[in-house]
PDB file of C-alpha atoms in Angstrom:
ATOM      1  CA  MET A 656     -14.624 211.866  29.965  1.00  0.00           C
ATOM      2  CA  GLY A 657     -17.117 214.672  30.186  1.00  0.00           C
ATOM      3  CA  GLY A 658     -19.958 216.323  28.353  1.00  0.00           C
ATOM      4  CA  ARG A 659     -20.658 217.041  24.745  1.00  0.00           C
ATOM      5  CA  HIS A 660     -18.627 220.257  24.684  1.00  0.00           C
ATOM      6  CA  THR A 661     -15.425 218.819  26.168  1.00  0.00           C
ATOM      7  CA  ARG A 662     -12.560 219.876  23.941  1.00  0.00           C
ATOM      8  CA  ILE A 663     -10.525 217.156  22.267  1.00  0.00           C
ATOM      9  CA  LEU A 664      -7.344 218.105  20.426  1.00  0.00           C
ATOM     10  CA  VAL A 665      -6.831 215.996  17.289  1.00  0.00           C
ATOM     11  CA  ILE A 666      -3.269 216.137  16.004  1.00  0.00           C
ATOM     12  CA  GLY A 667      -2.821 215.123  12.385  1.00  0.00           C
ATOM     13  CA  SER A 668      -6.307 216.379  11.633  1.00  0.00           C
ATOM     14  CA  GLN A 669      -5.798 216.478   7.860  1.00  0.00           C
ATOM     15  CA  GLY A 670      -4.852 212.824   7.558  1.00  0.00           C
ATOM     16  CA  GLN A 671      -7.226 209.917   6.986  1.00  0.00           C
ATOM     17  CA  LEU A 672      -7.804 208.981  10.628  1.00  0.00           C
ATOM     18  CA  GLY A 673      -7.479 212.503  12.011  1.00  0.00           C
ATOM     19  CA  SER A 674     -10.013 213.960   9.609  1.00  0.00           C
ATOM     20  CA  GLU A 675     -12.449 211.125  10.338  1.00  0.00           C
ATOM     21  CA  LEU A 676     -12.063 211.718  14.074  1.00  0.00           C
ATOM     22  CA  CYS A 677     -12.830 215.412  13.583  1.00  0.00           C
ATOM     23  CA  ARG A 678     -15.898 214.518  11.542  1.00  0.00           C
ATOM     24  CA  GLN A 679     -17.226 212.110  14.169  1.00  0.00           C
ATOM     25  CA  LEU A 680     -16.367 214.282  17.181  1.00  0.00           C
ATOM     26  CA  GLY A 681     -17.955 217.355  15.606  1.00  0.00           C
ATOM     27  CA  ASP A 682     -17.720 220.591  17.574  1.00  0.00           C
ATOM     28  CA  ARG A 683     -15.792 218.904  20.367  1.00  0.00           C
ATOM     29  CA  ALA A 684     -12.744 218.491  18.115  1.00  0.00           C
ATOM     30  CA  VAL A 685      -9.995 221.043  17.626  1.00  0.00           C
ATOM     31  CA  GLY A 686      -7.764 219.951  14.759  1.00  0.00           C
ATOM     32  CA  LEU A 687      -4.085 220.783  14.262  1.00  0.00           C
ATOM     33  CA  ASP A 688      -1.674 219.543  11.635  1.00  0.00           C
ATOM     34  CA  PHE A 689       1.794 220.047  10.200  1.00  0.00           C
ATOM     35  CA  PRO A 690       3.275 222.479   9.138  1.00  0.00           C
ATOM     36  CA  ASP A 691       1.226 224.880  11.284  1.00  0.00           C
ATOM     37  CA  PHE A 692       1.687 222.573  14.255  1.00  0.00           C
ATOM     38  CA  ASP A 693       4.729 220.365  14.830  1.00  0.00           C
ATOM     39  CA  ILE A 694       4.812 217.956  17.789  1.00  0.00           C
ATOM     40  CA  ALA A 695       8.604 217.870  17.529  1.00  0.00           C
ATOM     41  CA  ASP A 696       8.584 221.509  18.745  1.00  0.00           C
ATOM     42  CA  PRO A 697       7.956 221.515  22.528  1.00  0.00           C
ATOM     43  CA  GLN A 698       7.152 225.256  22.563  1.00  0.00           C
ATOM     44  CA  ARG A 699       4.355 224.794  20.022  1.00  0.00           C
ATOM     45  CA  VAL A 700       2.998 221.858  21.977  1.00  0.00           C
ATOM     46  CA  ALA A 701       2.954 223.831  25.228  1.00  0.00           C
ATOM     47  CA  ALA A 702       1.378 226.868  23.559  1.00  0.00           C
ATOM     48  CA  ALA A 703      -1.377 224.786  21.947  1.00  0.00           C
ATOM     49  CA  MET A 704      -2.207 223.037  25.209  1.00  0.00           C
ATOM     50  CA  ALA A 705      -2.387 226.367  27.044  1.00  0.00           C
ATOM     51  CA  ALA A 706      -4.613 227.947  24.391  1.00  0.00           C
ATOM     52  CA  ILE A 707      -6.983 225.021  23.794  1.00  0.00           C
ATOM     53  CA  ARG A 708      -6.979 223.408  27.253  1.00  0.00           C
ATOM     54  CA  PRO A 709      -8.233 220.054  25.961  1.00  0.00           C
ATOM     55  CA  ALA A 710      -9.443 217.238  28.174  1.00  0.00           C
ATOM     56  CA  ALA A 711      -7.839 214.799  25.751  1.00  0.00           C
ATOM     57  CA  VAL A 712      -5.272 214.798  22.961  1.00  0.00           C
ATOM     58  CA  ILE A 713      -5.499 212.239  20.152  1.00  0.00           C
ATOM     59  CA  ASN A 714      -2.212 211.948  18.276  1.00  0.00           C
ATOM     60  CA  THR A 715      -2.632 210.538  14.778  1.00  0.00           C
ATOM     61  CA  ALA A 716       0.428 212.376  13.436  1.00  0.00           C
ATOM     62  CA  ALA A 717       3.368 210.194  12.451  1.00  0.00           C
ATOM     63  CA  TYR A 718       6.351 209.839  10.179  1.00  0.00           C
ATOM     64  CA  THR A 719       5.000 206.983   8.029  1.00  0.00           C
ATOM     65  CA  ARG A 720       7.505 206.733   5.163  1.00  0.00           C
ATOM     66  CA  VAL A 721       8.558 203.255   6.234  1.00  0.00           C
ATOM     67  CA  ASP A 722      11.335 202.737   3.707  1.00  0.00           C
ATOM     68  CA  GLN A 723      12.645 206.301   3.725  1.00  0.00           C
ATOM     69  CA  ALA A 724      12.938 206.070   7.498  1.00  0.00           C
ATOM     70  CA  GLU A 725      15.846 203.666   7.083  1.00  0.00           C
ATOM     71  CA  ALA A 726      17.841 206.592   5.656  1.00  0.00           C
ATOM     72  CA  GLU A 727      16.293 209.238   7.934  1.00  0.00           C
ATOM     73  CA  PRO A 728      16.232 207.741  11.440  1.00  0.00           C
ATOM     74  CA  ASP A 729      16.586 211.085  13.217  1.00  0.00           C
ATOM     75  CA  ALA A 730      13.648 212.637  11.347  1.00  0.00           C
ATOM     76  CA  CYS A 731      11.547 209.553  11.991  1.00  0.00           C
ATOM     77  CA  PHE A 732      12.275 209.400  15.737  1.00  0.00           C
ATOM     78  CA  ALA A 733      11.806 213.168  16.089  1.00  0.00           C
ATOM     79  CA  VAL A 734       8.109 212.776  15.229  1.00  0.00           C
ATOM     80  CA  ASN A 735       7.277 209.229  16.298  1.00  0.00           C
ATOM     81  CA  ALA A 736       9.097 209.229  19.630  1.00  0.00           C
ATOM     82  CA  VAL A 737      10.427 212.623  20.747  1.00  0.00           C
ATOM     83  CA  GLY A 738       7.262 214.413  19.631  1.00  0.00           C
ATOM     84  CA  VAL A 739       5.152 211.940  21.582  1.00  0.00           C
ATOM     85  CA  ALA A 740       7.288 212.629  24.655  1.00  0.00           C
ATOM     86  CA  HIS A 741       6.454 216.339  24.337  1.00  0.00           C
ATOM     87  CA  LEU A 742       2.746 215.489  24.186  1.00  0.00           C
ATOM     88  CA  ALA A 743       3.001 213.142  27.160  1.00  0.00           C
ATOM     89  CA  GLU A 744       4.702 215.813  29.238  1.00  0.00           C
ATOM     90  CA  ALA A 745       2.128 218.457  28.296  1.00  0.00           C
ATOM     91  CA  CYS A 746      -0.820 216.124  28.917  1.00  0.00           C
ATOM     92  CA  SER A 747       0.629 215.064  32.271  1.00  0.00           C
ATOM     93  CA  ALA A 748       0.913 218.687  33.369  1.00  0.00           C
ATOM     94  CA  ALA A 749      -2.659 219.415  32.256  1.00  0.00           C
ATOM     95  CA  ASP A 750      -4.168 216.180  33.621  1.00  0.00           C
ATOM     96  CA  ALA A 751      -5.345 215.416  30.087  1.00  0.00           C
ATOM     97  CA  THR A 752      -5.693 212.010  28.459  1.00  0.00           C
ATOM     98  CA  LEU A 753      -3.202 211.190  25.701  1.00  0.00           C
ATOM     99  CA  VAL A 754      -4.398 208.824  22.987  1.00  0.00           C
ATOM    100  CA  GLN A 755      -1.428 207.622  20.947  1.00  0.00           C
ATOM    101  CA  VAL A 756      -2.130 205.806  17.679  1.00  0.00           C
ATOM    102  CA  SER A 757       0.390 203.051  17.067  1.00  0.00           C
ATOM    103  CA  THR A 758       0.819 200.182  14.645  1.00  0.00           C
ATOM    104  CA  ASP A 759       0.879 196.427  14.166  1.00  0.00           C
ATOM    105  CA  TYR A 760       4.487 196.894  12.984  1.00  0.00           C
ATOM    106  CA  VAL A 761       5.667 196.832  16.624  1.00  0.00           C
ATOM    107  CA  PHE A 762       5.293 193.050  16.273  1.00  0.00           C
ATOM    108  CA  GLY A 763       6.741 190.486  13.909  1.00  0.00           C
ATOM    109  CA  GLY A 764      10.445 190.455  14.710  1.00  0.00           C
ATOM    110  CA  ASP A 765      10.396 187.740  17.339  1.00  0.00           C
ATOM    111  CA  ARG A 766       9.426 184.421  15.714  1.00  0.00           C
ATOM    112  CA  PRO A 767       7.123 183.000  13.022  1.00  0.00           C
ATOM    113  CA  VAL A 768       3.984 183.594  15.085  1.00  0.00           C
ATOM    114  CA  ARG A 769       0.692 182.415  13.606  1.00  0.00           C
ATOM    115  CA  ALA A 770      -1.697 183.405  16.393  1.00  0.00           C
ATOM    116  CA  PRO A 771      -3.028 186.973  16.717  1.00  0.00           C
ATOM    117  CA  TYR A 772      -0.961 189.155  19.032  1.00  0.00           C
ATOM    118  CA  ARG A 773      -2.491 190.260  22.314  1.00  0.00           C
ATOM    119  CA  GLU A 774      -1.732 193.491  24.135  1.00  0.00           C
ATOM    120  CA  SER A 775       0.268 191.513  26.716  1.00  0.00           C
ATOM    121  CA  ASP A 776       2.649 190.096  24.092  1.00  0.00           C
ATOM    122  CA  GLU A 777       6.116 191.597  24.061  1.00  0.00           C
ATOM    123  CA  PRO A 778       6.708 193.827  21.012  1.00  0.00           C
ATOM    124  CA  HIS A 779       9.612 193.006  18.712  1.00  0.00           C
ATOM    125  CA  PRO A 780       9.789 195.755  16.083  1.00  0.00           C
ATOM    126  CA  GLN A 781      11.939 195.536  12.969  1.00  0.00           C
ATOM    127  CA  GLY A 782      13.457 198.541  11.230  1.00  0.00           C
ATOM    128  CA  ILE A 783      13.556 202.248  12.025  1.00  0.00           C
ATOM    129  CA  TYR A 784       9.880 203.068  11.547  1.00  0.00           C
ATOM    130  CA  ALA A 785       8.649 200.163  13.685  1.00  0.00           C
ATOM    131  CA  SER A 786      11.225 200.868  16.392  1.00  0.00           C
ATOM    132  CA  SER A 787      10.271 204.550  16.485  1.00  0.00           C
ATOM    133  CA  LYS A 788       6.591 203.689  16.897  1.00  0.00           C
ATOM    134  CA  ARG A 789       7.386 201.332  19.764  1.00  0.00           C
ATOM    135  CA  GLU A 790       9.472 204.052  21.386  1.00  0.00           C
ATOM    136  CA  GLY A 791       6.492 206.389  20.934  1.00  0.00           C
ATOM    137  CA  GLU A 792       4.322 203.923  22.844  1.00  0.00           C
ATOM    138  CA  LEU A 793       6.789 203.909  25.730  1.00  0.00           C
ATOM    139  CA  ARG A 794       6.937 207.720  25.768  1.00  0.00           C
ATOM    140  CA  ALA A 795       3.122 207.902  25.789  1.00  0.00           C
ATOM    141  CA  MET A 796       3.001 205.546  28.769  1.00  0.00           C
ATOM    142  CA  ALA A 797       4.777 208.210  30.816  1.00  0.00           C
ATOM    143  CA  CYS A 798       1.479 210.129  30.838  1.00  0.00           C
ATOM    144  CA  PRO A 799      -0.669 208.901  33.746  1.00  0.00           C
ATOM    145  CA  ARG A 800      -3.817 209.076  31.615  1.00  0.00           C
ATOM    146  CA  HIS A 801      -2.911 207.314  28.379  1.00  0.00           C
ATOM    147  CA  VAL A 802      -4.571 205.108  25.782  1.00  0.00           C
ATOM    148  CA  ILE A 803      -2.475 203.411  23.107  1.00  0.00           C
ATOM    149  CA  ILE A 804      -4.311 202.197  20.024  1.00  0.00           C
ATOM    150  CA  ARG A 805      -2.567 199.675  17.793  1.00  0.00           C
ATOM    151  CA  THR A 806      -4.159 199.372  14.391  1.00  0.00           C
ATOM    152  CA  CYS A 807      -3.287 198.228  10.873  1.00  0.00           C
ATOM    153  CA  GLY A 808      -3.607 198.947   7.157  1.00  0.00           C
ATOM    154  CA  LEU A 809      -5.789 202.025   7.484  1.00  0.00           C
ATOM    155  CA  TYR A 810      -7.895 203.335   4.627  1.00  0.00           C
ATOM    156  CA  GLY A 811     -10.624 205.940   4.471  1.00  0.00           C
ATOM    157  CA  ARG A 812     -12.014 208.909   2.649  1.00  0.00           C
ATOM    158  CA  ARG A 813      -9.526 211.235   1.003  1.00  0.00           C
ATOM    159  CA  ALA A 814      -8.001 213.870   3.239  1.00  0.00           C
ATOM    160  CA  PRO A 815      -5.792 216.904   2.457  1.00  0.00           C
ATOM    161  CA  ARG A 816      -2.551 215.480   3.846  1.00  0.00           C
ATOM    162  CA  ALA A 817      -3.267 211.763   3.487  1.00  0.00           C
ATOM    163  CA  ALA A 818      -1.158 209.584   1.244  1.00  0.00           C
ATOM    164  CA  SER A 819      -3.033 207.327  -1.148  1.00  0.00           C
ATOM    165  CA  ASN A 820      -4.269 204.261   0.709  1.00  0.00           C
ATOM    166  CA  PHE A 821      -4.031 200.677  -0.548  1.00  0.00           C
ATOM    167  CA  VAL A 822      -7.636 200.481  -1.748  1.00  0.00           C
ATOM    168  CA  ASP A 823      -7.402 203.703  -3.732  1.00  0.00           C
ATOM    169  CA  THR A 824      -4.042 202.645  -5.163  1.00  0.00           C
ATOM    170  CA  MET A 825      -5.414 199.309  -6.362  1.00  0.00           C
ATOM    171  CA  LEU A 826      -8.423 200.971  -7.989  1.00  0.00           C
ATOM    172  CA  ARG A 827      -6.168 203.531  -9.672  1.00  0.00           C
ATOM    173  CA  LEU A 828      -3.774 200.881 -11.008  1.00  0.00           C
ATOM    174  CA  ALA A 829      -6.720 198.900 -12.356  1.00  0.00           C
ATOM    175  CA  GLU A 830      -7.491 201.785 -14.709  1.00  0.00           C
ATOM    176  CA  THR A 831      -4.409 201.059 -16.812  1.00  0.00           C
ATOM    177  CA  ARG A 832      -3.380 197.483 -15.973  1.00  0.00           C
ATOM    178  CA  ASN A 833      -4.907 194.043 -16.349  1.00  0.00           C
ATOM    179  CA  VAL A 834      -2.303 192.225 -14.263  1.00  0.00           C
ATOM    180  CA  LEU A 835      -0.820 193.254 -10.901  1.00  0.00           C
ATOM    181  CA  ARG A 836       1.774 191.662  -8.609  1.00  0.00           C
ATOM    182  CA  VAL A 837       1.102 191.951  -4.868  1.00  0.00           C
ATOM    183  CA  VAL A 838       2.887 190.619  -1.780  1.00  0.00           C
ATOM    184  CA  ASP A 839       1.391 187.409  -0.394  1.00  0.00           C
ATOM    185  CA  ASP A 840       3.605 186.680   2.632  1.00  0.00           C
ATOM    186  CA  GLN A 841       2.556 189.495   4.991  1.00  0.00           C
ATOM    187  CA  HIS A 842      -0.465 188.557   7.121  1.00  0.00           C
ATOM    188  CA  CYS A 843      -2.446 191.373   8.723  1.00  0.00           C
ATOM    189  CA  THR A 844      -5.928 192.907   8.983  1.00  0.00           C
ATOM    190  CA  PRO A 845      -6.685 196.024   6.896  1.00  0.00           C
ATOM    191  CA  THR A 846      -9.081 198.345   8.689  1.00  0.00           C
ATOM    192  CA  GLY A 847     -11.340 201.254   7.755  1.00  0.00           C
ATOM    193  CA  VAL A 848     -10.711 204.486   9.661  1.00  0.00           C
ATOM    194  CA  VAL A 849     -14.450 204.977  10.261  1.00  0.00           C
ATOM    195  CA  HIS A 850     -14.408 202.065  12.692  1.00  0.00           C
ATOM    196  CA  VAL A 851     -11.123 203.013  14.363  1.00  0.00           C
ATOM    197  CA  ALA A 852     -12.349 206.572  14.967  1.00  0.00           C
ATOM    198  CA  ARG A 853     -15.595 205.257  16.433  1.00  0.00           C
ATOM    199  CA  ALA A 854     -13.654 202.972  18.763  1.00  0.00           C
ATOM    200  CA  ILE A 855     -11.352 205.777  19.913  1.00  0.00           C
ATOM    201  CA  ALA A 856     -14.318 208.022  20.705  1.00  0.00           C
ATOM    202  CA  PHE A 857     -15.868 205.189  22.711  1.00  0.00           C
ATOM    203  CA  LEU A 858     -12.660 204.542  24.663  1.00  0.00           C
ATOM    204  CA  LEU A 859     -12.414 208.214  25.579  1.00  0.00           C
ATOM    205  CA  GLU A 860     -16.005 208.349  26.750  1.00  0.00           C
ATOM    206  CA  SER A 861     -15.442 205.167  28.759  1.00  0.00           C
ATOM    207  CA  ASP A 862     -12.372 206.573  30.520  1.00  0.00           C
ATOM    208  CA  ALA A 863     -10.506 203.459  29.402  1.00  0.00           C
ATOM    209  CA  GLY A 864      -6.749 203.278  29.806  1.00  0.00           C
ATOM    210  CA  GLY A 865      -3.818 201.212  28.618  1.00  0.00           C
ATOM    211  CA  VAL A 866      -3.191 199.448  25.323  1.00  0.00           C
ATOM    212  CA  TYR A 867      -5.939 198.310  22.955  1.00  0.00           C
ATOM    213  CA  HIS A 868      -5.769 196.513  19.638  1.00  0.00           C
ATOM    214  CA  VAL A 869      -8.357 198.021  17.316  1.00  0.00           C
ATOM    215  CA  VAL A 870      -8.577 196.381  13.912  1.00  0.00           C
ATOM    216  CA  CYS A 871     -11.253 194.678  11.880  1.00  0.00           C
ATOM    217  CA  ARG A 872     -11.979 191.000  12.416  1.00  0.00           C
ATOM    218  CA  GLY A 873     -10.233 188.272  10.473  1.00  0.00           C
ATOM    219  CA  GLN A 874      -6.970 188.320   8.561  1.00  0.00           C
ATOM    220  CA  THR A 875      -5.591 188.274   5.053  1.00  0.00           C
ATOM    221  CA  THR A 876      -2.495 189.110   3.026  1.00  0.00           C
ATOM    222  CA  TRP A 877      -2.046 192.126   0.793  1.00  0.00           C
ATOM    223  CA  LEU A 878      -2.673 189.826  -2.161  1.00  0.00           C
ATOM    224  CA  GLY A 879      -5.896 188.582  -0.569  1.00  0.00           C
ATOM    225  CA  PHE A 880      -6.910 192.164   0.145  1.00  0.00           C
ATOM    226  CA  ALA A 881      -6.254 193.214  -3.460  1.00  0.00           C
ATOM    227  CA  ARG A 882      -8.242 190.313  -4.872  1.00  0.00           C
ATOM    228  CA  GLU A 883     -11.180 191.101  -2.580  1.00  0.00           C
ATOM    229  CA  ILE A 884     -11.088 194.760  -3.643  1.00  0.00           C
ATOM    230  CA  PHE A 885     -11.399 193.765  -7.281  1.00  0.00           C
ATOM    231  CA  ARG A 886     -14.021 191.106  -6.564  1.00  0.00           C
ATOM    232  CA  GLN A 887     -16.249 193.546  -4.695  1.00  0.00           C
ATOM    233  CA  ALA A 888     -15.665 196.246  -7.312  1.00  0.00           C
ATOM    234  CA  GLY A 889     -16.565 193.849 -10.114  1.00  0.00           C
ATOM    235  CA  LEU A 890     -13.208 194.288 -11.866  1.00  0.00           C
ATOM    236  CA  SER A 891     -11.500 191.518 -13.829  1.00  0.00           C
ATOM    237  CA  ILE A 892      -7.899 192.077 -12.774  1.00  0.00           C
ATOM    238  CA  ARG A 893      -5.400 189.248 -12.428  1.00  0.00           C
ATOM    239  CA  VAL A 894      -3.362 189.523  -9.233  1.00  0.00           C
ATOM    240  CA  ASP A 895      -0.218 187.393  -9.055  1.00  0.00           C
ATOM    241  CA  PRO A 896       1.612 186.673  -5.792  1.00  0.00           C
ATOM    242  CA  ILE A 897       5.141 187.872  -5.029  1.00  0.00           C
ATOM    243  CA  THR A 898       7.235 187.651  -1.879  1.00  0.00           C
ATOM    244  CA  THR A 899       8.364 190.544   0.275  1.00  0.00           C
ATOM    245  CA  ALA A 900      11.934 189.776  -0.795  1.00  0.00           C
ATOM    246  CA  GLU A 901      10.963 190.014  -4.465  1.00  0.00           C
ATOM    247  CA  HIS A 902       9.348 193.382  -3.803  1.00  0.00           C
ATOM    248  CA  GLY A 903      12.769 194.641  -2.721  1.00  0.00           C
ATOM    249  CA  LEU A 904      11.794 197.269  -0.149  1.00  0.00           C
ATOM    250  CA  ALA A 905      14.381 198.928   2.081  1.00  0.00           C
ATOM    251  CA  ALA A 906      12.658 198.333   5.424  1.00  0.00           C
ATOM    252  CA  PRO A 907      11.687 194.926   6.848  1.00  0.00           C
ATOM    253  CA  ARG A 908       7.999 194.089   7.216  1.00  0.00           C
ATOM    254  CA  PRO A 909       6.415 191.678   9.695  1.00  0.00           C
ATOM    255  CA  ALA A 910       5.428 188.399   8.085  1.00  0.00           C
ATOM    256  CA  TYR A 911       2.594 188.102  10.602  1.00  0.00           C
ATOM    257  CA  SER A 912       1.139 191.031  12.555  1.00  0.00           C
ATOM    258  CA  VAL A 913      -2.507 190.110  13.049  1.00  0.00           C
ATOM    259  CA  LEU A 914      -3.868 191.715  16.230  1.00  0.00           C
ATOM    260  CA  ASP A 915      -6.227 190.141  18.762  1.00  0.00           C
ATOM    261  CA  THR A 916      -9.083 192.519  19.641  1.00  0.00           C
ATOM    262  CA  GLY A 917     -10.427 190.534  22.592  1.00  0.00           C
ATOM    263  CA  ARG A 918      -9.550 193.184  25.190  1.00  0.00           C
ATOM    264  CA  TYR A 919     -11.386 195.903  23.266  1.00  0.00           C
ATOM    265  CA  HIS A 920     -14.423 193.750  22.503  1.00  0.00           C
ATOM    266  CA  ALA A 921     -14.715 192.747  26.175  1.00  0.00           C
ATOM    267  CA  LEU A 922     -15.687 196.343  27.024  1.00  0.00           C
ATOM    268  CA  ALA A 923     -19.412 196.669  27.619  1.00  0.00           C
ATOM    269  CA  GLY A 924     -21.166 198.686  24.935  1.00  0.00           C
ATOM    270  CA  CYS A 925     -18.175 199.003  22.599  1.00  0.00           C
ATOM    271  CA  PRO A 926     -18.914 199.491  18.886  1.00  0.00           C
ATOM    272  CA  ALA A 927     -17.947 196.130  17.413  1.00  0.00           C
ATOM    273  CA  MET A 928     -15.250 196.028  14.761  1.00  0.00           C
ATOM    274  CA  PRO A 929     -16.656 194.379  11.623  1.00  0.00           C
ATOM    275  CA  PRO A 930     -15.009 191.689   9.496  1.00  0.00           C
ATOM    276  CA  TRP A 931     -12.434 193.260   7.193  1.00  0.00           C
ATOM    277  CA  GLU A 932     -14.432 192.283   4.109  1.00  0.00           C
ATOM    278  CA  GLU A 933     -17.488 194.133   5.458  1.00  0.00           C
ATOM    279  CA  SER A 934     -15.442 197.245   6.222  1.00  0.00           C
ATOM    280  CA  LEU A 935     -14.087 197.174   2.675  1.00  0.00           C
ATOM    281  CA  ALA A 936     -17.621 196.894   1.264  1.00  0.00           C
ATOM    282  CA  GLU A 937     -18.691 199.960   3.252  1.00  0.00           C
ATOM    283  CA  TYR A 938     -15.747 201.941   1.911  1.00  0.00           C
ATOM    284  CA  LEU A 939     -16.341 200.914  -1.703  1.00  0.00           C
ATOM    285  CA  ASP A 940     -20.014 201.821  -1.276  1.00  0.00           C
ATOM    286  CA  SER A 941     -18.977 205.273  -0.059  1.00  0.00           C
ATOM    287  CA  LEU A 942     -16.947 205.675  -3.252  1.00  0.00           C
ATOM    288  CA  GLY A 943     -19.745 204.321  -5.426  1.00  0.00           C
ATOM    289  CA  ARG A 944     -17.319 201.627  -6.548  1.00  0.00           C
ATOM    290  CA  ARG A 945     -18.813 198.381  -5.262  1.00  0.00           C
ATOM    291  CA  ALA A 946     -20.475 196.211  -7.860  1.00  0.00           C
ATOM    292  CA  GLY A 947     -24.232 196.553  -7.498  1.00  0.00           C
ATOM    293  CA  SER A 948     -23.983 199.590  -5.198  1.00  0.00           C
ATOM    294  CA  GLY A 949     -25.539 201.850  -7.815  1.00  0.00           C
ATOM    295  CA  GLY A 950     -22.400 203.972  -8.152  1.00  0.00           C
ATOM    296  CA  GLY A 951     -21.456 202.680 -11.586  1.00  0.00           C
ATOM    297  CA  ASP A 952     -18.041 203.842 -12.727  1.00  0.00           C
ATOM    298  CA  SER A 953     -18.158 207.219 -11.018  1.00  0.00           C
ATOM    299  CA  GLY A 954     -14.746 208.585 -10.197  1.00  0.00           C
ATOM    300  CA  TRP A 955     -12.911 206.837 -13.010  1.00  0.00           C
TER     301      TRP A 955
END
């Protein structure tokens, strides 16, 4: 895509993935985030593109309140679809690459699939959030130079505008509870943002295009993920299974949304995505929370 000093605009730069991208890209990254920058405002998008003149735009910004989206469809689509259309138009005019970060939630509404989804599989989103993210993919495809990254269950170091991730939430709940109830009928692959950011940087440098599934290897349920968090952290917490229906959330969730990463891993020289358990261990090490990592109980 160019040399070391090529400018890359990272939208959503204060979130988990956006902040990690800025860290890895270093002085090549120019970060923007809401409320100072709103992709739903086409004038702001055009002004930013004119001022920064990036060779690529990575959009990590999204309306991610999955359940609230059921009551706020217009607000959700304004960011996840209409905002992406503004970016696609601006990138097309500037001959810039648009990297749109999407989600495993675009799958799961078709049938009880039990084989990882490939990029060629037809999406079947359920609910407002998932539908808006699929619409965002389609809007991004209008840009001649586009890369769509589907990923899942992101977690990473704390960032100014990032909501608490699943790992941090489990560790926090373990401070005051001995028993937790976690959903055991949603199959997916939680993934550390460090690895997703590294993969995105590689795809940009490779001038890759199209849709790529970028998640860790393997699969689990949220219950399995929780139990592995506590096992690696050396915490004796009982985790009981519940169903999605028992959890009583407003928006539907895919029962199976595991993504096949074969297309990404077929690229020569790509940074391999690790098994999800290994990614989790790296993250707990970074927090000083993995049993035997030498971090003790720091942060409690």
